[in-house]
mmCIF file of C-alpha atoms in Angstrom:
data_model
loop_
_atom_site.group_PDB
_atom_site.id
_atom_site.type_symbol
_atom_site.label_atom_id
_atom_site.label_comp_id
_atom_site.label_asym_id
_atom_site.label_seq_id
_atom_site.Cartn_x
_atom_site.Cartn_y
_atom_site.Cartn_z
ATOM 1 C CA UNK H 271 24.777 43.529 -15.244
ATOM 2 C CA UNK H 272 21.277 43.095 -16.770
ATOM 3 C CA UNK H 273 19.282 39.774 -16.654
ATOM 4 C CA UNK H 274 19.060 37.633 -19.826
ATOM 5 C CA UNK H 275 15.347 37.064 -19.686
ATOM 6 C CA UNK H 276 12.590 38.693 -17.933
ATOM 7 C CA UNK H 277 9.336 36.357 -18.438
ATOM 8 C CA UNK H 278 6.296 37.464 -17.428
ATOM 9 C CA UNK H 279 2.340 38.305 -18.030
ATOM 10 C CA UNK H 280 1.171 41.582 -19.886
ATOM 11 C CA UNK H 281 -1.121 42.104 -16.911
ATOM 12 C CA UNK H 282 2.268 42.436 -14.573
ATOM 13 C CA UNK H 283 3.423 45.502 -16.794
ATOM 14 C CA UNK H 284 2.789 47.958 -14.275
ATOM 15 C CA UNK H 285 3.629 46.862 -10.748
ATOM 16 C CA UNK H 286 6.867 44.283 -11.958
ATOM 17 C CA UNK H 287 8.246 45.312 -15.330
ATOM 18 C CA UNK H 288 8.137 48.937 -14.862
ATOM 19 C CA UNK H 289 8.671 49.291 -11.014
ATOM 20 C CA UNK H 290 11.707 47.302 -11.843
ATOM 21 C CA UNK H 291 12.685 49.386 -14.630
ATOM 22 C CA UNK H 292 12.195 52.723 -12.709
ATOM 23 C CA UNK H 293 14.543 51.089 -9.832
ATOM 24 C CA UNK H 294 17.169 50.287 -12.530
ATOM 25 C CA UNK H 295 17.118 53.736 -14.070
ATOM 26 C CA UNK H 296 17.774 54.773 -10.678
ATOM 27 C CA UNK H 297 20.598 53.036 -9.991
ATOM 28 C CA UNK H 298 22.192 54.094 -13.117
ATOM 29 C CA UNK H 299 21.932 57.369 -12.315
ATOM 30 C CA UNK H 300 23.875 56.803 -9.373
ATOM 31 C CA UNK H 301 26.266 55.170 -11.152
ATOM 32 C CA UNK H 302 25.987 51.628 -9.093
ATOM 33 C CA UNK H 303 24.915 49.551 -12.678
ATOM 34 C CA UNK H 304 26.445 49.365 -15.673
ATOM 35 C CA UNK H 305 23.238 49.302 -18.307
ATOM 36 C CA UNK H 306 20.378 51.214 -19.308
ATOM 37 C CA UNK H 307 17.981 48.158 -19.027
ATOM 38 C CA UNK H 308 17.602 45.631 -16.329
ATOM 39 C CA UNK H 309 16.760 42.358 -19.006
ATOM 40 C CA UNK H 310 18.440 41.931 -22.032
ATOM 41 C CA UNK H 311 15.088 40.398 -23.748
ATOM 42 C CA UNK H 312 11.538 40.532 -22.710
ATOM 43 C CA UNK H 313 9.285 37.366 -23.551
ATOM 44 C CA UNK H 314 5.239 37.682 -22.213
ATOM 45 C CA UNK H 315 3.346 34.155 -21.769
ATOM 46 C CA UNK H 316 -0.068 33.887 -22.655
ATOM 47 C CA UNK H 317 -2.821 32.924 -20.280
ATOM 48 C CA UNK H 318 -4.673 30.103 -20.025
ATOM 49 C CA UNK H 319 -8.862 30.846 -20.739
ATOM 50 C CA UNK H 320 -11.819 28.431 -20.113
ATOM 51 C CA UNK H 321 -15.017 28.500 -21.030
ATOM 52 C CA UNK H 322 -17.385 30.045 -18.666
ATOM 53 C CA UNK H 323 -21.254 29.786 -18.451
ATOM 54 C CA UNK H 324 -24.106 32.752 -17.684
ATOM 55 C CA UNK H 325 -27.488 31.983 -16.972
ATOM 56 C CA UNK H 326 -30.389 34.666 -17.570
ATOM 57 C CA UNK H 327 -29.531 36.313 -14.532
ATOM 58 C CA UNK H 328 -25.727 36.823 -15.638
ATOM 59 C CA UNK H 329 -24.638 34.501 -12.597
ATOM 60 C CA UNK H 330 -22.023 31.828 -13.363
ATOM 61 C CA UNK H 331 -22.512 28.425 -13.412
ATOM 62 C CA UNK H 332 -20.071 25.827 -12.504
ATOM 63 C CA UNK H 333 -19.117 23.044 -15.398
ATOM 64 C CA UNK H 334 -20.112 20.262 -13.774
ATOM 65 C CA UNK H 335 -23.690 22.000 -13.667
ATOM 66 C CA UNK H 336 -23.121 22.072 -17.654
ATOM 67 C CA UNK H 337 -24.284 20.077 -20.742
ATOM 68 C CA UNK H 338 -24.188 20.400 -24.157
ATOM 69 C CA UNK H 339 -26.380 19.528 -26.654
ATOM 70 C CA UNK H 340 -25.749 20.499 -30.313
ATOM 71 C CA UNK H 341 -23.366 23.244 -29.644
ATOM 72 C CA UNK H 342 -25.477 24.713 -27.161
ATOM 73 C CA UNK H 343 -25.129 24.729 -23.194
ATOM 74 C CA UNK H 344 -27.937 24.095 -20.939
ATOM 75 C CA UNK H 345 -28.213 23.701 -17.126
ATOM 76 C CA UNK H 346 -27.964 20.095 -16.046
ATOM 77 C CA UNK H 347 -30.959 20.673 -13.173
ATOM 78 C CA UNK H 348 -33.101 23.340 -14.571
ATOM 79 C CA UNK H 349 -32.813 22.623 -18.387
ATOM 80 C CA UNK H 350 -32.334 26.379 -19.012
ATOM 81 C CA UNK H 351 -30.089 27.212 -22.091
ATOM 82 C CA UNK H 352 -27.014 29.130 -20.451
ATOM 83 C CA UNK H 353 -24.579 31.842 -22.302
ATOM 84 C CA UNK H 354 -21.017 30.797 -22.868
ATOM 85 C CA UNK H 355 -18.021 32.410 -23.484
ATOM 86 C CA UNK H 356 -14.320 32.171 -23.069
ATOM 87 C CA UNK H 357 -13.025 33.741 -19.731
ATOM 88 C CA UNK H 358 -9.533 33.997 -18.338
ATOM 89 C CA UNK H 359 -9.501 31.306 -15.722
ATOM 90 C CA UNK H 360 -10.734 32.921 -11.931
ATOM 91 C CA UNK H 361 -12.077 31.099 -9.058
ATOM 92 C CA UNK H 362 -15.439 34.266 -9.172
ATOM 93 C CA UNK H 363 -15.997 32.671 -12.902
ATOM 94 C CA UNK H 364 -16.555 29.175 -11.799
ATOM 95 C CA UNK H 365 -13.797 28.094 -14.439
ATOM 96 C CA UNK H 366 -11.150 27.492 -12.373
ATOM 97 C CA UNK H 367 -8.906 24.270 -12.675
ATOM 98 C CA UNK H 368 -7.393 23.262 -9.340
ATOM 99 C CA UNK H 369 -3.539 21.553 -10.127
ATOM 100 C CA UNK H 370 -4.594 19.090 -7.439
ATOM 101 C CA UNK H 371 -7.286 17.104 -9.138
ATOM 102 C CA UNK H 372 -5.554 17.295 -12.279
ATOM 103 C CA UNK H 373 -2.426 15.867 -10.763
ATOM 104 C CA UNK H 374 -4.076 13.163 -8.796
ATOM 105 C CA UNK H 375 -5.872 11.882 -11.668
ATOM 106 C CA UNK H 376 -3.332 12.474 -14.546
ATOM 107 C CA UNK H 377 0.362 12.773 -12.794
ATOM 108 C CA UNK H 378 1.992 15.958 -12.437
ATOM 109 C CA UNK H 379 4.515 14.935 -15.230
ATOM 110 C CA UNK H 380 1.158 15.048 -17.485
ATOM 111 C CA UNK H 381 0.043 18.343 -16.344
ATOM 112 C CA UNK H 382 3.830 20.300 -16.753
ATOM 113 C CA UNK H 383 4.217 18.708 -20.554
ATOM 114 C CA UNK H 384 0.259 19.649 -21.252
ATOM 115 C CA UNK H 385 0.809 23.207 -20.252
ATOM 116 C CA UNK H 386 3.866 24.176 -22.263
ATOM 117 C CA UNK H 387 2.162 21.630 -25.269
ATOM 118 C CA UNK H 388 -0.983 23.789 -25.579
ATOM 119 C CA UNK H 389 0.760 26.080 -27.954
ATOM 120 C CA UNK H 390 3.053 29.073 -28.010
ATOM 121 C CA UNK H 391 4.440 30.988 -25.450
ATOM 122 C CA UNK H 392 3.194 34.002 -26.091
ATOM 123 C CA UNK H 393 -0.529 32.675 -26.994
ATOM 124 C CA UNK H 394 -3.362 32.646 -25.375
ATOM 125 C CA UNK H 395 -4.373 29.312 -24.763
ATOM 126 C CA UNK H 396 -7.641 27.713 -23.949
ATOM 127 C CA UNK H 397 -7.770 24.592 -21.657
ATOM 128 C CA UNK H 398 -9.535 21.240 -22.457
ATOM 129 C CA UNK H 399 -8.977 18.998 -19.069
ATOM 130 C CA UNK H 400 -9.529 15.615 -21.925
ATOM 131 C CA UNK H 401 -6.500 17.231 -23.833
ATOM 132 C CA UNK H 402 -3.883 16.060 -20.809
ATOM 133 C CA UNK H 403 -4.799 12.383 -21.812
ATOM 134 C CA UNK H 404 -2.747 12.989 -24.637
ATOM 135 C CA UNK H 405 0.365 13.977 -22.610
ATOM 136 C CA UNK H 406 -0.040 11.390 -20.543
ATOM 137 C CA UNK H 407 -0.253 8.557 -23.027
ATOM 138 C CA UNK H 408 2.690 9.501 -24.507
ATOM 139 C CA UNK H 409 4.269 9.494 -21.026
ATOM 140 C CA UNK H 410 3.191 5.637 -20.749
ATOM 141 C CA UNK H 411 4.618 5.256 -24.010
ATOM 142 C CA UNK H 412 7.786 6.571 -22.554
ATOM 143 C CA UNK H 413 8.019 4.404 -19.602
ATOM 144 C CA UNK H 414 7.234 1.395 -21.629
ATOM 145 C CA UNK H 415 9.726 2.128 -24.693
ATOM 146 C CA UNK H 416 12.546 2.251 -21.338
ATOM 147 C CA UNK H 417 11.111 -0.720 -19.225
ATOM 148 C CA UNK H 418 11.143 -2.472 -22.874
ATOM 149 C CA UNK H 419 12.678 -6.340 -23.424
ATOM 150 C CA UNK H 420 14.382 -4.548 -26.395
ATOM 151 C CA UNK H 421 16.547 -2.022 -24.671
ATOM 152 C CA UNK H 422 20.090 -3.522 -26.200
ATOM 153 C CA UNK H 423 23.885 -2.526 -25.251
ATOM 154 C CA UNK H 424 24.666 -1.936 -28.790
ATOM 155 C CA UNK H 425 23.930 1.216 -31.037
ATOM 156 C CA UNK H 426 22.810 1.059 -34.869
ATOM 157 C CA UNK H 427 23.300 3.738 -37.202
ATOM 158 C CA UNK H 428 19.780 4.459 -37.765
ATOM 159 C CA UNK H 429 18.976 4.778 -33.858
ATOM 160 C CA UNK H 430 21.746 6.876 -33.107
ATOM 161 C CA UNK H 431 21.032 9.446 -36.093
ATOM 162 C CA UNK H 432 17.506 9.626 -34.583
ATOM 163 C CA UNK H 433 18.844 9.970 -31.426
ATOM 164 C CA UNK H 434 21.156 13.104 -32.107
ATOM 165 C CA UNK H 435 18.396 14.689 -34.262
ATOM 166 C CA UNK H 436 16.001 14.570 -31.342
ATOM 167 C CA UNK H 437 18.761 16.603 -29.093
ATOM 168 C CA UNK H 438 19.651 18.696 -31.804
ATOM 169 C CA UNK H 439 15.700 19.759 -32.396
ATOM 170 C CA UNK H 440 14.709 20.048 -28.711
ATOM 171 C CA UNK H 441 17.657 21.916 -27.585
ATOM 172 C CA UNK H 442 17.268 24.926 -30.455
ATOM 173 C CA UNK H 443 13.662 24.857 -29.461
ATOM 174 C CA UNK H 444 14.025 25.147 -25.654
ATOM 175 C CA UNK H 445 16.395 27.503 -26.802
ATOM 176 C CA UNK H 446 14.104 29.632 -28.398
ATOM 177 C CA UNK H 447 11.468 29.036 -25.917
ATOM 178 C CA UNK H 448 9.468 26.763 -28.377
ATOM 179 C CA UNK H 449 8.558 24.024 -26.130
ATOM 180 C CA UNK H 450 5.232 22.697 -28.029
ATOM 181 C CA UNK H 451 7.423 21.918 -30.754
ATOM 182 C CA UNK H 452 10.080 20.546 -28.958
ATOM 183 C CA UNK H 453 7.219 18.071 -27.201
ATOM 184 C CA UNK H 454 5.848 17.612 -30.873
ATOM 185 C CA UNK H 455 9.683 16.263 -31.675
ATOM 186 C CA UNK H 456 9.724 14.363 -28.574
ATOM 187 C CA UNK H 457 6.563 12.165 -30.107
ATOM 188 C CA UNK H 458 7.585 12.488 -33.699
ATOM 189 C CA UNK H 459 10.897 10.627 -32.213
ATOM 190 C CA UNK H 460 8.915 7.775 -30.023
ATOM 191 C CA UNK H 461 7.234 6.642 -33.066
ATOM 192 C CA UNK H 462 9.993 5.922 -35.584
ATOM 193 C CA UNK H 463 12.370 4.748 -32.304
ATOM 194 C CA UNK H 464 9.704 2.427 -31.372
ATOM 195 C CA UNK H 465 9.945 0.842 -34.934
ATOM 196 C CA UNK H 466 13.332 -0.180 -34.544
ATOM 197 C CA UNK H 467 14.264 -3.257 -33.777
ATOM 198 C CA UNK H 468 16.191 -2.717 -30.551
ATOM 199 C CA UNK H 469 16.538 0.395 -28.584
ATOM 200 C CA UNK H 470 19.741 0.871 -27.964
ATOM 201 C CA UNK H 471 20.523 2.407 -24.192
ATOM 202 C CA UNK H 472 22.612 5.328 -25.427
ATOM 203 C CA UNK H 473 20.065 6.804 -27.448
ATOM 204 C CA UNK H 474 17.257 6.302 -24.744
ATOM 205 C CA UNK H 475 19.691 8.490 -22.682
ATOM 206 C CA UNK H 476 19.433 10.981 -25.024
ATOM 207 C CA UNK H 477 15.828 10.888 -25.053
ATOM 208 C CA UNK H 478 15.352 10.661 -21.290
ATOM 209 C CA UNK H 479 17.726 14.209 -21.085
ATOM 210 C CA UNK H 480 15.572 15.634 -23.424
ATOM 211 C CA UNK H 481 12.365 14.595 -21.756
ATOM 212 C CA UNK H 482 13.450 15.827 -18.299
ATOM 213 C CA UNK H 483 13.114 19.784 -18.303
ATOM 214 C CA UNK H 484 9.398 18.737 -19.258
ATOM 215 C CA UNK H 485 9.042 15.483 -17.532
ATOM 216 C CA UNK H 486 11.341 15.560 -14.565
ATOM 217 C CA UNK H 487 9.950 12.922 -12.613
ATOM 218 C CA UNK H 488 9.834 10.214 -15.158
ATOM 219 C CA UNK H 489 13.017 11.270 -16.613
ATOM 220 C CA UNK H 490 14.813 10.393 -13.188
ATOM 221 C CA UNK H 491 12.657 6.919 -13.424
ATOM 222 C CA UNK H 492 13.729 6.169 -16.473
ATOM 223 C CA UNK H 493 17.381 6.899 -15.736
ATOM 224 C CA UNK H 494 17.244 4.708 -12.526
ATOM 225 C CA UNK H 495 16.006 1.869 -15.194
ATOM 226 C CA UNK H 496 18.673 2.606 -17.426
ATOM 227 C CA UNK H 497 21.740 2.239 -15.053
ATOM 228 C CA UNK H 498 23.284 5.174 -14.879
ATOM 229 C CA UNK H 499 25.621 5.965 -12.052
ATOM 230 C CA UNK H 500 26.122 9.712 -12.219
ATOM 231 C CA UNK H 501 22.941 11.481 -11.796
ATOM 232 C CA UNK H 502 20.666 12.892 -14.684
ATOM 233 C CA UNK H 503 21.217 16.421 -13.836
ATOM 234 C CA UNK H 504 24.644 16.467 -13.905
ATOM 235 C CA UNK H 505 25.358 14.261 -16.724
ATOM 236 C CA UNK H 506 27.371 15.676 -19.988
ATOM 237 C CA UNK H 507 24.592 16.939 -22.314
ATOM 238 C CA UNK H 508 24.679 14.768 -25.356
ATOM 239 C CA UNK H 509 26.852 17.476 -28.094
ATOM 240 C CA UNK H 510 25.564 17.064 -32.037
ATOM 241 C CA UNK H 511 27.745 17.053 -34.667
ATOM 242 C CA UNK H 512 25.427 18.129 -37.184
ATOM 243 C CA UNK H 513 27.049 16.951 -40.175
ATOM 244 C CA UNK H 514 25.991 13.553 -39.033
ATOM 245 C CA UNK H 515 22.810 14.742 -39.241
ATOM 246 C CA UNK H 516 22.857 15.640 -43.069
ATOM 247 C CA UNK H 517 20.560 13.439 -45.088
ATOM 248 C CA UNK H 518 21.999 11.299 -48.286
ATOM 249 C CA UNK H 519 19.271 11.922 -50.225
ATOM 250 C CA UNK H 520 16.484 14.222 -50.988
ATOM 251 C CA UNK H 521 13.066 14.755 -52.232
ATOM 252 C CA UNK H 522 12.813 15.970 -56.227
ATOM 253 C CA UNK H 523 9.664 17.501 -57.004
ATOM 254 C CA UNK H 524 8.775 17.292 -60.477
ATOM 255 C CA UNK H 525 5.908 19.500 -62.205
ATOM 256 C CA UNK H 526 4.794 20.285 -66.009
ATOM 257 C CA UNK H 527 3.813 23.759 -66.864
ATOM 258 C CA UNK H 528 3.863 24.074 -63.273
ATOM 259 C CA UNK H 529 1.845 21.922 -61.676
ATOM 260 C CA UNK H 530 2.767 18.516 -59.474
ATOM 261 C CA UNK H 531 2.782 15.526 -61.214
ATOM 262 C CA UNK H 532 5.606 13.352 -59.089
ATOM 263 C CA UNK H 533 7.981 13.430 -56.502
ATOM 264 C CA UNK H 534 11.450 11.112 -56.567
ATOM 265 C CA UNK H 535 14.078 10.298 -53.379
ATOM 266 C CA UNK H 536 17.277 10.415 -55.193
ATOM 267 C CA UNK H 537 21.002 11.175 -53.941
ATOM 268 C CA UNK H 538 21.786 14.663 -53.500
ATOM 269 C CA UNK H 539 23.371 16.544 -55.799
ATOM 270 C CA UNK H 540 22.034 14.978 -59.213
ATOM 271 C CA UNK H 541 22.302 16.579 -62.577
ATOM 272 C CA UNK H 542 19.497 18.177 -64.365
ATOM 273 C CA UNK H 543 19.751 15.126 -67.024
ATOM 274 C CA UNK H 544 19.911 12.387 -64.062
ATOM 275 C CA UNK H 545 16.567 13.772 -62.756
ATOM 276 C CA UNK H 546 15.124 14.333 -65.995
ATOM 277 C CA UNK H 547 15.453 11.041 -66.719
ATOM 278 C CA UNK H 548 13.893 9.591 -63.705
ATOM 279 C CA UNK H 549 11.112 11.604 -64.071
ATOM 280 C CA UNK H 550 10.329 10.228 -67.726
ATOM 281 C CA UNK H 551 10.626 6.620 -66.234
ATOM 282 C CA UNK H 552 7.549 7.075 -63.750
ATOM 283 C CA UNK H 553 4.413 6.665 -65.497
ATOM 284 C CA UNK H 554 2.691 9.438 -63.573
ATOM 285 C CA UNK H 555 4.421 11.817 -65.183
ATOM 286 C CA UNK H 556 5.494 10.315 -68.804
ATOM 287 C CA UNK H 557 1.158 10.529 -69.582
ATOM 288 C CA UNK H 558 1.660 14.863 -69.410
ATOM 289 C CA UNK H 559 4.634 14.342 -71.914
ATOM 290 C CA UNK H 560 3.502 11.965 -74.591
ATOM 291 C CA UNK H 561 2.857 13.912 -77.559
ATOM 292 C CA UNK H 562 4.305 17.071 -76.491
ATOM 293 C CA UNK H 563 7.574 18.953 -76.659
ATOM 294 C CA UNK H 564 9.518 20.285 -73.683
ATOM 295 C CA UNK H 565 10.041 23.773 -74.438
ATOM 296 C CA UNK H 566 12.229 24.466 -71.249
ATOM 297 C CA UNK H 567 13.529 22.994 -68.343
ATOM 298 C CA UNK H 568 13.430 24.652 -64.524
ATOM 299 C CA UNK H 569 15.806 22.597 -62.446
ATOM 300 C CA UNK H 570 16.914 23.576 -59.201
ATOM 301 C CA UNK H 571 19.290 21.585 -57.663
ATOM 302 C CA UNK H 572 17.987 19.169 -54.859
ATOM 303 C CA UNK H 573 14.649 20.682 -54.974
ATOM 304 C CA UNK H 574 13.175 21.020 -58.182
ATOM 305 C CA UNK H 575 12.217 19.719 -61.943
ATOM 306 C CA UNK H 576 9.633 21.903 -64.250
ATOM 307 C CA UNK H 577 9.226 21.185 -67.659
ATOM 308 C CA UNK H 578 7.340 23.645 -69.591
ATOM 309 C CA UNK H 579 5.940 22.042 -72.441
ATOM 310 C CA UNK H 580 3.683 23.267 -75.354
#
């Protein structure tokens, strides 16, 4: 039986991927495994750089030795202009980050989200230590929006569709191994939710399941606050029916000889004529009509109005 996903660095090629590979083949031969390949799919992370600085004698300097002054880099001490560059992270480089300092000053919550929020999997990404402030706001955010005076018992419409959509975005992006976006959802949800005007506790469950694979530690906080008996890892994942997540209306975008002159949120599913006529009744675009004679009429439905006129 082969693995489902192998994960690694392009740098471990040689002495995991292949050596692995090689043992596989092997075992096949002798007729002790079933399939050619020991991982059904192959993703490779992309490392994290820092900038690294070079004095005239090509020795490194450490950052804290650093300053910058109009793009340039210059030694703290000796005032000597330095070279910079971006270099994979190594303790011989003097751009090292050590987990510990970051942790003691930001939370280790902070530092897990900031690391798969940087970007991509598969890209290489280039720290910024003042970056993780970001993470960690949103964190407080978090803890505040569940330690809230308007967590309420009872569930509106509008909180539970936000709810389900969060859960229905971050689990096809963990899914697909998208977790910046999934994080990006995560704060894309806190700031409509937090407009409400009670947060209702079943939806903040949701939430707090969703933040846990990236936040575990304040997940299990906020699920202690919350009141739930059974324990956050084994509770029922919240399931999405997604025709509840359907919108009831859409966004027309109406142009004249092709370019944008309006946009209208109607129902879905409106006629040619019904949009047609709401686009005459805004002002923005009635001023590229008057006078002139639609010669044709581009509709697609829930998307699109272009008159062509002469």
């Amino acid at each position: 039986m082969s693995v489902d996903l192998y994960v690694g660095g392009v740098e471990h090629a040689v002495l995991h991927l292949l050596y692995s590979r090689f043992w596989h083949k092997v075992l096949y031969d002798c007729g002790l495994v079933s399939t050619l390949e020991p991982f059904k799919s192959l993703r490779n992370q992309g490392i994290i750089v820092a900038r690294s600085y070079l004095d005239a004698n090509n020795a490194y300097v450490s950052p804290d030795d650093v300053t910058e002054k109009n793009g340039k880099y210059f030694h703290k001490t000796t005032g000597a202009e330095l070279k910079s560059q971006i270099d994979k992270m190594s303790k011989s480089k003097l751009n090292g980050i050590s987990p510990d300092e970051i942790i003691e000053e930001f939370g280790a919550d902070s530092l897990r989200m900031y690391e798969m929020f940087m970007g991509p999997l598969e890209k290489e990404k280039i720290w910024n230590t003042e970056a993780v402030t970001g993470c960690k706001r949103f964190l407080t955010r978090f803890y505040d929006m569940v330690h809230s005076e308007k967590v309420s018992d009872e569930t509106s419409d509008a909180a539970l569709k936000l709810g389900l959509k969060l859960v229905s975005g971050v689990t096809s992006d963990i899914e697909n191994l998208q977790f910046n976006t999934a994080i990006a959802k995560m704060m894309e949800f806190i700031n409509e939710f937090t407009k409400l005007e009670s947060y209702p506790k079943t939806v903040l469950m949701m939430a707090t399941q969703c933040l846990m694979p990236f936040a575990p530690h304040l997940a299990e906080d906020a699920w202690e606050v919350l009141g739930v008996n059974e324990p956050l890892s084994s509770y029922p994942y919240p399931e999405v029916d997604e025709k509840l997540l359907e919108e009831a209306t859409t966004t027309y975008v109406v142009q004249v000889n092709g370019k944008l002159r309006g946009r209208f949120e109607l129902p879905k599913d409106q006629t040619e004529a019904v949009v047609f006529a709401a686009a005459k009744s805004n002002p923005l675009v009635l001023k590229h009509l008057e006078g002139r004679q639609v010669l044709r009429v581009v509709f697609v439905p829930n998307r699109l109005l272009n008159l062509v006129v002469e």
